[in-house]
Short mmCIF file of N, CA and C in Angstrom, two decimals:
data_model
loop_
_atom_site.label_atom_id
_atom_site.label_comp_id
_atom_site.label_asym_id
_atom_site.label_seq_id
_atom_site.Cartn_x
_atom_site.Cartn_y
_atom_site.Cartn_z
N ALA Y 1 3.25 8.24 -5.55
CA ALA Y 1 3.78 8.68 -6.78
C ALA Y 1 5.16 7.93 -6.92
N LYS Y 2 5.48 7.79 -8.15
CA LYS Y 2 6.78 7.21 -8.52
C LYS Y 2 7.78 8.36 -8.68
N ALA Y 3 9.09 7.86 -8.64
CA ALA Y 3 10.14 8.95 -8.63
C ALA Y 3 10.15 9.67 -10.01
N ASP Y 4 9.51 9.05 -11.00
CA ASP Y 4 9.46 9.63 -12.35
C ASP Y 4 8.31 10.51 -12.64
N GLY Y 5 7.51 10.75 -11.52
CA GLY Y 5 6.45 11.63 -11.44
C GLY Y 5 5.12 11.00 -11.72
N ARG Y 6 5.14 9.70 -12.18
CA ARG Y 6 3.82 8.92 -12.51
C ARG Y 6 3.09 8.84 -11.13
N ARG Y 7 1.85 8.86 -11.20
CA ARG Y 7 1.00 8.73 -10.07
C ARG Y 7 0.46 7.32 -10.06
N LEU Y 8 0.52 6.71 -8.76
CA LEU Y 8 -0.12 5.51 -8.45
C LEU Y 8 -1.72 5.49 -8.21
N LEU Y 9 -2.41 4.44 -8.37
CA LEU Y 9 -3.75 4.53 -8.05
C LEU Y 9 -4.07 4.65 -6.49
N PRO Y 10 -4.88 5.38 -6.10
CA PRO Y 10 -5.27 5.59 -4.57
C PRO Y 10 -5.54 4.17 -4.07
N TYR Y 11 -5.19 4.02 -2.80
CA TYR Y 11 -5.71 2.85 -2.02
C TYR Y 11 -6.52 3.08 -0.92
N ILE Y 12 -7.81 3.08 -0.98
CA ILE Y 12 -8.82 3.61 -0.09
C ILE Y 12 -9.29 2.54 0.87
N VAL Y 13 -9.05 2.72 2.28
CA VAL Y 13 -9.52 1.85 3.13
C VAL Y 13 -10.80 2.40 3.84
N PHE Y 14 -11.89 1.61 3.75
CA PHE Y 14 -13.15 2.05 4.37
C PHE Y 14 -13.37 1.17 5.60
N LYS Y 15 -14.15 1.74 6.66
CA LYS Y 15 -14.43 0.91 7.93
C LYS Y 15 -15.52 -0.09 7.60
N GLY Y 16 -15.38 -1.32 7.90
CA GLY Y 16 -16.42 -2.30 7.79
C GLY Y 16 -17.01 -2.27 6.25
N GLY Y 17 -18.34 -2.74 6.21
CA GLY Y 17 -19.11 -2.66 4.88
C GLY Y 17 -18.47 -3.36 3.90
N SER Y 18 -18.23 -4.53 3.88
CA SER Y 18 -17.58 -5.42 2.78
C SER Y 18 -18.46 -5.34 1.58
N ARG Y 19 -19.83 -5.43 1.68
CA ARG Y 19 -20.67 -5.44 0.58
C ARG Y 19 -20.67 -4.11 -0.24
N GLU Y 20 -20.74 -2.92 0.56
CA GLU Y 20 -20.51 -1.73 -0.03
C GLU Y 20 -19.20 -1.41 -0.68
N CYS Y 21 -18.12 -1.91 0.00
CA CYS Y 21 -16.83 -1.93 -0.50
C CYS Y 21 -16.66 -2.57 -1.76
N ALA Y 22 -17.19 -3.69 -1.90
CA ALA Y 22 -17.17 -4.50 -3.05
C ALA Y 22 -17.80 -3.81 -4.35
N ARG Y 23 -18.98 -3.12 -3.96
CA ARG Y 23 -19.74 -2.29 -5.07
C ARG Y 23 -18.71 -1.19 -5.49
N LEU Y 24 -18.16 -0.42 -4.49
CA LEU Y 24 -17.30 0.75 -4.85
C LEU Y 24 -16.09 0.23 -5.61
N ALA Y 25 -15.49 -0.84 -5.22
CA ALA Y 25 -14.25 -1.37 -5.79
C ALA Y 25 -14.51 -1.76 -7.34
N ASP Y 26 -15.77 -2.31 -7.59
CA ASP Y 26 -16.13 -2.55 -9.01
C ASP Y 26 -16.37 -1.37 -9.67
N GLN Y 27 -17.16 -0.38 -9.17
CA GLN Y 27 -17.40 0.90 -9.74
C GLN Y 27 -16.02 1.74 -10.02
N PHE Y 28 -15.10 1.68 -9.23
CA PHE Y 28 -13.84 2.43 -9.41
C PHE Y 28 -12.71 1.65 -9.87
N ARG Y 29 -12.87 0.56 -10.43
CA ARG Y 29 -11.92 -0.35 -10.93
C ARG Y 29 -11.09 0.42 -11.95
N ARG Y 30 -9.79 0.17 -11.90
CA ARG Y 30 -8.75 0.92 -12.84
C ARG Y 30 -8.67 2.44 -12.49
N ARG Y 31 -9.36 2.91 -11.42
CA ARG Y 31 -9.17 4.39 -10.89
C ARG Y 31 -8.66 4.28 -9.48
N ALA Y 32 -8.93 3.25 -8.77
CA ALA Y 32 -8.68 3.29 -7.35
C ALA Y 32 -8.80 1.83 -6.86
N PHE Y 33 -8.02 1.54 -5.75
CA PHE Y 33 -8.21 0.27 -5.01
C PHE Y 33 -8.98 0.56 -3.74
N VAL Y 34 -10.12 -0.14 -3.63
CA VAL Y 34 -11.09 0.14 -2.62
C VAL Y 34 -11.04 -1.13 -1.73
N VAL Y 35 -10.73 -1.24 -0.45
CA VAL Y 35 -10.73 -2.22 0.48
C VAL Y 35 -11.49 -1.64 1.82
N SER Y 36 -11.71 -2.74 2.65
CA SER Y 36 -12.26 -2.39 3.86
C SER Y 36 -11.73 -3.20 5.09
N THR Y 37 -11.75 -2.68 6.11
CA THR Y 37 -11.11 -3.29 7.41
C THR Y 37 -12.05 -3.03 8.56
N PRO Y 38 -12.14 -3.80 9.67
CA PRO Y 38 -13.03 -3.68 10.76
C PRO Y 38 -13.11 -2.26 11.27
N ASN Y 39 -11.83 -1.69 11.31
CA ASN Y 39 -11.75 -0.31 12.01
C ASN Y 39 -11.41 0.78 11.03
N GLY Y 40 -11.26 0.35 9.71
CA GLY Y 40 -10.96 1.47 8.74
C GLY Y 40 -9.56 1.84 8.67
N TRP Y 41 -8.64 1.21 9.31
CA TRP Y 41 -7.20 1.50 9.31
C TRP Y 41 -6.35 0.48 8.52
N MET Y 42 -5.21 0.91 8.10
CA MET Y 42 -4.31 0.01 7.43
C MET Y 42 -3.80 -1.04 8.51
N GLN Y 43 -3.60 -2.21 8.04
CA GLN Y 43 -3.06 -3.28 9.01
C GLN Y 43 -2.22 -4.27 8.15
N GLN Y 44 -1.85 -5.34 8.68
CA GLN Y 44 -0.86 -6.24 8.05
C GLN Y 44 -1.48 -6.67 6.58
N GLU Y 45 -2.74 -7.17 6.71
CA GLU Y 45 -3.37 -7.78 5.47
C GLU Y 45 -3.38 -6.65 4.51
N THR Y 46 -3.79 -5.63 4.72
CA THR Y 46 -4.00 -4.52 3.75
C THR Y 46 -2.61 -3.91 3.18
N THR Y 47 -1.69 -4.11 4.11
CA THR Y 47 -0.25 -3.66 3.60
C THR Y 47 0.32 -4.69 2.72
N LEU Y 48 0.15 -5.92 2.92
CA LEU Y 48 0.59 -7.02 1.89
C LEU Y 48 -0.31 -6.81 0.49
N ASP Y 49 -1.53 -6.53 0.67
CA ASP Y 49 -2.30 -6.39 -0.47
C ASP Y 49 -1.88 -5.16 -1.31
N TRP Y 50 -1.59 -4.07 -0.54
CA TRP Y 50 -1.08 -2.96 -1.16
C TRP Y 50 0.15 -3.15 -2.00
N VAL Y 51 1.20 -3.81 -1.40
CA VAL Y 51 2.49 -4.13 -1.92
C VAL Y 51 2.16 -5.01 -3.16
N ASN Y 52 1.33 -5.89 -3.12
CA ASN Y 52 1.15 -6.86 -4.26
C ASN Y 52 0.45 -6.09 -5.36
N LYS Y 53 -0.35 -5.00 -5.11
CA LYS Y 53 -1.03 -4.28 -6.17
C LYS Y 53 -0.13 -3.15 -6.76
N ILE Y 54 0.74 -2.71 -5.90
CA ILE Y 54 1.59 -1.64 -6.50
C ILE Y 54 2.71 -2.16 -7.21
N PHE Y 55 3.27 -3.27 -6.75
CA PHE Y 55 4.41 -4.05 -7.28
C PHE Y 55 4.02 -5.41 -7.90
N PRO Y 56 3.13 -5.38 -8.84
CA PRO Y 56 2.63 -6.82 -9.24
C PRO Y 56 3.66 -7.74 -9.77
N MET Y 57 4.66 -7.12 -10.59
CA MET Y 57 5.67 -7.90 -11.26
C MET Y 57 7.03 -7.60 -10.48
N SER Y 58 7.85 -8.50 -10.50
CA SER Y 58 9.28 -8.41 -9.84
C SER Y 58 10.31 -8.10 -10.94
N PHE Y 59 9.99 -7.33 -11.88
CA PHE Y 59 11.18 -6.88 -12.78
C PHE Y 59 11.85 -5.72 -12.36
N GLY Y 60 13.04 -5.70 -12.55
CA GLY Y 60 14.01 -4.61 -12.02
C GLY Y 60 13.87 -4.45 -10.51
N LYS Y 61 14.59 -3.39 -10.13
CA LYS Y 61 14.64 -2.96 -8.61
C LYS Y 61 13.90 -1.89 -8.43
N HIS Y 62 13.43 -1.81 -7.21
CA HIS Y 62 12.63 -0.63 -6.82
C HIS Y 62 13.10 -0.21 -5.38
N MET Y 63 12.74 0.99 -5.02
CA MET Y 63 12.99 1.46 -3.55
C MET Y 63 11.59 2.01 -3.04
N LEU Y 64 11.27 1.64 -1.90
CA LEU Y 64 10.07 2.10 -1.21
C LEU Y 64 10.50 2.80 0.06
N ILE Y 65 10.04 4.17 0.21
CA ILE Y 65 10.31 4.91 1.33
C ILE Y 65 9.03 5.08 2.15
N TRP Y 66 9.00 4.57 3.50
CA TRP Y 66 7.80 4.70 4.19
C TRP Y 66 8.07 4.92 5.58
N ASP Y 67 7.21 5.29 6.50
CA ASP Y 67 7.40 5.50 7.96
C ASP Y 67 7.54 4.05 8.64
N SER Y 68 7.53 4.23 9.96
CA SER Y 68 7.81 3.02 10.88
C SER Y 68 6.58 2.37 11.36
N PHE Y 69 5.47 2.48 10.64
CA PHE Y 69 4.11 1.99 10.90
C PHE Y 69 4.51 0.26 11.26
N ARG Y 70 3.96 -0.25 12.18
CA ARG Y 70 4.16 -1.45 12.58
C ARG Y 70 4.00 -2.62 11.46
N ALA Y 71 2.97 -2.42 10.63
CA ALA Y 71 2.88 -3.28 9.55
C ALA Y 71 3.85 -3.31 8.44
N HIS Y 72 4.56 -2.27 8.47
CA HIS Y 72 5.76 -2.11 7.29
C HIS Y 72 6.89 -2.82 7.90
N LEU Y 73 7.03 -3.18 9.19
CA LEU Y 73 8.20 -3.75 9.76
C LEU Y 73 8.09 -5.31 10.09
N THR Y 74 6.93 -5.98 9.67
CA THR Y 74 6.88 -7.28 10.01
C THR Y 74 7.63 -8.15 9.16
N PRO Y 75 7.94 -9.34 9.53
CA PRO Y 75 8.71 -10.38 8.62
C PRO Y 75 7.99 -10.59 7.44
N GLU Y 76 6.62 -10.75 7.43
CA GLU Y 76 5.90 -11.06 6.23
C GLU Y 76 6.02 -10.01 5.17
N THR Y 77 6.08 -8.66 5.69
CA THR Y 77 6.16 -7.56 4.73
C THR Y 77 7.56 -7.58 4.15
N LYS Y 78 8.47 -7.61 5.02
CA LYS Y 78 9.83 -7.61 4.59
C LYS Y 78 10.08 -8.80 3.60
N ASN Y 79 9.72 -9.87 3.84
CA ASN Y 79 9.91 -11.03 2.89
C ASN Y 79 9.28 -10.79 1.55
N LEU Y 80 8.05 -10.33 1.62
CA LEU Y 80 7.28 -10.07 0.33
C LEU Y 80 7.96 -8.84 -0.48
N LEU Y 81 8.50 -7.77 0.18
CA LEU Y 81 9.35 -6.85 -0.48
C LEU Y 81 10.52 -7.40 -1.01
N LYS Y 82 11.26 -8.31 -0.31
CA LYS Y 82 12.45 -8.98 -0.87
C LYS Y 82 12.23 -9.85 -2.18
N GLN Y 83 11.07 -10.57 -2.10
CA GLN Y 83 10.76 -11.45 -3.34
C GLN Y 83 10.42 -10.38 -4.52
N LYS Y 84 9.90 -9.26 -4.26
CA LYS Y 84 9.56 -8.35 -5.41
C LYS Y 84 10.67 -7.49 -5.71
N LYS Y 85 11.79 -7.69 -5.17
CA LYS Y 85 13.06 -6.91 -5.38
C LYS Y 85 12.85 -5.45 -4.99
N VAL Y 86 12.26 -5.21 -3.80
CA VAL Y 86 11.91 -3.76 -3.35
C VAL Y 86 12.92 -3.52 -2.22
N THR Y 87 13.68 -2.58 -2.24
CA THR Y 87 14.51 -2.09 -1.24
C THR Y 87 13.66 -1.15 -0.27
N CYS Y 88 13.74 -1.40 1.01
CA CYS Y 88 12.80 -0.51 1.94
C CYS Y 88 13.59 0.41 2.86
N ALA Y 89 13.31 1.51 2.72
CA ALA Y 89 13.87 2.67 3.58
C ALA Y 89 12.89 3.14 4.49
N ILE Y 90 13.22 3.03 5.81
CA ILE Y 90 12.26 3.46 6.94
C ILE Y 90 12.66 4.79 7.35
N ILE Y 91 11.47 5.82 7.46
CA ILE Y 91 11.74 7.09 7.88
C ILE Y 91 11.71 7.01 9.38
N PRO Y 92 12.85 7.60 10.03
CA PRO Y 92 12.76 7.74 11.40
C PRO Y 92 11.51 8.57 12.05
N GLY Y 93 11.08 8.17 13.20
CA GLY Y 93 9.97 8.91 13.81
C GLY Y 93 10.22 10.30 13.89
N GLY Y 94 9.18 11.27 13.67
CA GLY Y 94 9.36 12.61 13.69
C GLY Y 94 9.81 13.20 12.52
N CYS Y 95 10.23 12.35 11.37
CA CYS Y 95 10.75 12.99 10.30
C CYS Y 95 9.81 12.75 9.03
N THR Y 96 8.65 12.23 9.13
CA THR Y 96 7.65 11.94 8.13
C THR Y 96 7.44 13.30 7.42
N GLY Y 97 7.08 14.33 8.13
CA GLY Y 97 6.78 15.52 7.41
C GLY Y 97 7.79 16.15 6.51
N LEU Y 98 9.10 15.68 6.78
CA LEU Y 98 10.14 16.14 5.91
C LEU Y 98 10.54 15.16 4.70
N LEU Y 99 10.28 13.93 5.03
CA LEU Y 99 10.66 12.90 4.05
C LEU Y 99 9.53 12.24 3.26
N GLN Y 100 8.31 12.31 3.82
CA GLN Y 100 7.22 11.55 3.20
C GLN Y 100 6.04 12.55 3.18
N VAL Y 101 6.20 13.60 2.35
CA VAL Y 101 5.31 14.72 2.42
C VAL Y 101 3.99 14.33 2.00
N GLY Y 102 3.83 13.36 1.10
CA GLY Y 102 2.53 12.98 0.71
C GLY Y 102 1.60 12.36 1.77
N ASP Y 103 2.24 11.99 2.83
CA ASP Y 103 1.62 11.28 4.14
C ASP Y 103 1.19 12.27 5.08
N VAL Y 104 1.56 13.60 4.84
CA VAL Y 104 1.20 14.52 5.75
C VAL Y 104 -0.03 15.45 5.42
#
């Protein structure tokens, strides 16, 4: 969700099954982003994809608050966020339930 209350499209990660995932992505276009990874977890590539889909344009400044997941801290992710004028705030371990309620 955005600070003004607008909801972002869900980003759904499935395990394997790229053909089925492509079918679902087509079916739910404009209602959700559907991707797959070998283990069904977010990883570096999906994190960069998510950033590109959520912040497609680089107009204005934005702030993103998220946890210390390894893919959030890589130089590639930091550089992409910087290009898109997104300031990143990392939630300290153990505080996710207090500061990132949507993730709990």
